[in-house]
Amino acid sequence: TAAAAPPDGHSMLMGTIGNMALIPNTMETYKIEPLRDLIPVIQITETPDILVAHPSLPVSTFEALIEYVKANPGKIRYSPIDPYSIHRIEFEEIIRVTGAEMIWNQEILGSGGAMEALASGEIELTMSTAPYTLPLVQKGVVKPMIVSATKRLSQLPEIPTLQEVGIDARGSWMGIFVPSGTPEPAVNRLFEAFQTAANLPENRQQIQALGMWVHTSESPAAFRDFVKSETERLAEAAKRAGIYVR
């Protein structure tokens, strides 16, 4: 694993909100503690998550969706991709805040499996990152209901965020980590290199085309503080959802 790799400035890991801030809280058998075993170097992206619906659902807005779910309790099926995913937290927050009752199909795992199940009508709702969901939205295979992010997605400017409707969900993110013990000069060099590369116009455009946007940290220390705050925030969200928190 990256945590066990030599701390020589050449071993790196692209970490996500899931494996760096959520799963360490909720999976008893998870073998690393990111802020002990790794050094956060720099956040690279914010990655919106999109709640998408089967086209047969007779709704076009999030508010109408919640009304429909409440009018049909126990009939709307969904997949949060994985029991330890950020999308489960997002669904649990939606259910908690709105009081909408849905059926979690626990047999469907993975973004690919959830998208296939949604397209076939096996479920009516799922949520995943924009690189998975946006192409299907653009092809008309699924309908976007709402975005989990700190701002609206440029490709879907008419679709609001969960924060706009009073639900504290902020989407996903990715960043670079190195093994604990990596010398500070090496960490700083990597920070500067990734900050420069991520902000090149052509790279920003490619990342935006996937439905994400570049968001680089001000410093390795700032990224560490961010990961710590996200870990604490998601621990509280997991507790509210009744998910094991170690």
XYZ file of C-alpha atoms in Angstrom:
246
model
C 0.000 0.000 0.000
C 0.997 3.636 -0.320
C 1.274 3.939 3.466
C 3.896 1.186 3.505
C 5.846 2.490 0.504
C 9.265 4.107 0.945
C 8.916 7.761 2.051
C 11.254 8.898 -0.716
C 9.133 11.511 -2.482
C 8.438 9.165 -5.401
C 5.614 7.086 -3.876
C 2.249 8.829 -4.131
C -1.439 8.070 -3.776
C -4.449 9.790 -5.318
C -6.833 9.738 -2.377
C -10.542 10.510 -2.350
C -13.111 11.674 0.157
C -14.120 8.039 0.542
C -10.831 6.340 1.309
C -9.242 9.267 3.126
C -12.082 10.774 5.206
C -15.128 8.484 5.287
C -14.056 4.826 5.283
C -11.461 5.362 8.042
C -14.451 6.276 10.234
C -16.803 3.506 9.208
C -14.930 0.330 8.229
C -13.700 -1.564 11.264
C -11.134 -3.526 9.247
C -9.644 -0.513 7.447
C -5.912 -0.843 7.917
C -4.669 2.728 7.782
C -5.297 6.018 9.512
C -4.665 8.563 6.746
C -3.539 11.442 8.946
C -1.157 9.141 10.845
C 0.133 6.970 8.009
C 0.104 9.476 5.155
C 0.942 13.129 4.546
C -1.668 15.153 2.635
C 0.123 17.108 -0.094
C -2.525 18.917 -2.129
C -6.178 18.765 -3.067
C -6.556 18.559 -6.844
C -10.273 18.560 -7.607
C -13.750 19.026 -6.328
C -15.913 16.280 -7.800
C -19.666 16.864 -7.842
C -22.013 13.943 -7.261
C -25.269 13.871 -9.210
C -28.524 12.283 -8.053
C -30.020 10.756 -11.191
C -33.395 9.162 -11.861
C -34.828 6.687 -14.341
C -36.545 8.595 -17.172
C -39.873 6.927 -16.343
C -40.218 8.816 -13.060
C -42.819 11.547 -13.719
C -40.785 14.323 -12.075
C -38.275 16.884 -13.285
C -37.158 18.624 -10.087
C -35.842 17.537 -6.698
C -38.849 19.007 -4.917
C -41.220 17.081 -7.190
C -39.162 13.943 -6.655
C -39.497 14.151 -2.881
C -43.245 14.743 -3.178
C -43.521 11.716 -5.472
C -41.500 9.511 -3.128
C -43.665 10.558 -0.181
C -46.812 9.818 -2.184
C -45.436 6.351 -3.008
C -43.800 5.233 0.273
C -41.624 2.169 0.047
C -41.886 1.908 -3.746
C -38.868 3.888 -4.947
C -35.687 1.819 -5.099
C -32.173 3.239 -4.984
C -28.527 2.260 -4.841
C -25.870 4.332 -3.038
C -23.144 2.368 -4.893
C -21.581 0.874 -1.754
C -22.472 0.737 1.959
C -19.260 2.634 2.761
C -19.510 5.244 0.004
C -20.049 8.977 0.292
C -23.202 8.403 -1.755
C -24.706 6.410 1.097
C -24.117 9.388 3.375
C -25.738 11.642 0.778
C -28.803 9.407 0.455
C -29.090 9.057 4.237
C -28.999 12.847 4.633
C -31.672 13.277 1.952
C -33.893 10.703 3.662
C -33.275 12.184 7.124
C -33.953 15.790 6.154
C -36.906 15.218 3.808
C -38.534 12.232 5.501
C -38.836 10.471 2.140
C -38.957 6.652 2.388
C -36.998 4.678 -0.197
C -35.869 1.070 -0.567
C -32.114 0.485 -0.676
C -31.245 -2.341 -3.087
C -28.160 -3.682 -1.329
C -27.374 -6.216 -4.046
C -26.266 -3.537 -6.501
C -22.659 -2.485 -6.012
C -20.330 -0.185 -7.892
C -21.024 2.813 -10.086
C -21.123 0.686 -13.235
C -23.586 -1.776 -11.723
C -25.780 1.013 -10.376
C -25.895 2.793 -13.729
C -26.847 -0.450 -15.498
C -29.537 -1.136 -12.898
C -30.893 2.385 -13.272
C -30.941 2.235 -17.072
C -32.756 -1.121 -16.990
C -35.349 0.082 -14.468
C -34.198 -2.245 -11.697
C -33.875 0.863 -9.502
C -35.279 4.362 -9.870
C -32.495 6.408 -8.266
C -28.767 6.373 -7.777
C -26.007 8.843 -7.079
C -22.443 8.895 -8.300
C -19.688 11.252 -9.338
C -20.135 13.451 -12.380
C -17.645 11.521 -14.577
C -19.995 8.504 -14.306
C -23.333 10.276 -14.379
C -22.873 13.311 -16.624
C -22.379 11.356 -19.890
C -25.608 9.451 -19.232
C -27.433 12.696 -18.463
C -26.141 14.237 -21.669
C -27.328 11.201 -23.671
C -30.765 11.361 -22.070
C -30.419 7.917 -20.472
C -31.075 9.298 -16.953
C -32.542 12.497 -15.507
C -30.561 14.761 -13.142
C -32.423 15.663 -9.966
C -29.893 17.523 -7.841
C -26.142 17.990 -7.446
C -24.058 17.396 -4.345
C -21.343 20.054 -4.542
C -20.331 23.454 -3.214
C -21.659 25.136 -6.363
C -23.730 24.319 -9.427
C -22.242 22.293 -12.250
C -21.524 24.390 -15.344
C -22.902 21.663 -17.631
C -26.175 21.603 -15.645
C -26.635 25.210 -14.510
C -30.374 24.752 -13.963
C -29.891 21.907 -11.442
C -29.520 23.144 -7.835
C -27.208 21.790 -5.176
C -28.272 19.918 -2.061
C -26.944 22.802 0.004
C -29.454 25.089 -1.729
C -32.317 22.965 -0.383
C -30.908 22.778 3.148
C -29.035 19.468 3.030
C -25.381 19.530 4.082
C -23.750 17.516 1.296
C -20.691 18.821 -0.509
C -19.818 16.202 -3.114
C -16.489 14.460 -3.459
C -12.862 15.452 -3.860
C -9.459 14.027 -4.775
C -5.951 14.851 -3.680
C -2.358 13.667 -3.492
C -0.919 11.893 -0.436
C 2.540 10.498 0.311
C 3.802 8.057 2.971
C 4.389 9.387 6.460
C 8.051 10.246 6.894
C 8.457 11.783 3.449
C 10.877 14.725 3.892
C 9.258 18.148 3.979
C 11.313 19.479 1.024
C 10.010 16.572 -1.091
C 6.436 17.264 0.027
C 6.828 20.938 -0.899
C 8.288 20.103 -4.320
C 5.379 17.790 -5.059
C 2.920 20.426 -3.895
C 4.387 23.015 -6.249
C 4.546 20.586 -9.186
C 0.926 19.424 -8.819
C -0.335 22.950 -8.207
C 1.315 24.123 -11.419
C 0.171 21.137 -13.484
C -3.430 21.152 -12.246
C -3.841 24.832 -13.066
C -2.551 24.673 -16.625
C -5.417 25.860 -18.854
C -5.529 22.648 -20.882
C -5.689 20.516 -17.725
C -8.369 22.697 -16.161
C -10.427 22.351 -19.347
C -10.055 18.563 -19.460
C -11.029 18.216 -15.808
C -14.017 20.525 -16.260
C -15.158 18.512 -19.291
C -15.465 15.492 -16.976
C -17.815 17.425 -14.708
C -15.223 18.312 -12.067
C -13.226 21.434 -11.376
C -9.698 22.146 -10.220
C -9.443 23.151 -6.582
C -5.885 23.232 -5.310
C -4.976 23.725 -1.656
C -3.054 26.754 -0.471
C -0.431 24.538 1.167
C 0.111 20.981 2.431
C -0.842 22.192 5.919
C -4.102 23.628 4.579
C -4.915 20.318 2.884
C -4.188 18.431 6.105
C -6.562 20.726 7.996
C -9.198 20.174 5.302
C -8.890 16.371 5.475
C -9.137 16.527 9.280
C -12.286 18.664 9.136
C -13.839 16.402 6.498
C -13.075 13.331 8.614
C -14.811 14.919 11.596
C -17.788 16.106 9.520
C -18.324 12.680 7.967
C -18.005 10.921 11.316
C -20.939 12.990 12.542
C -22.909 12.300 9.359
C -22.237 8.577 9.715
C -23.452 8.647 13.325
C -26.666 10.398 12.266
C -27.197 7.702 9.643
C -26.652 4.898 12.133
C -23.491 3.745 10.403
C -20.756 2.214 12.568
C -18.130 4.763 13.595
C -14.973 3.350 15.091
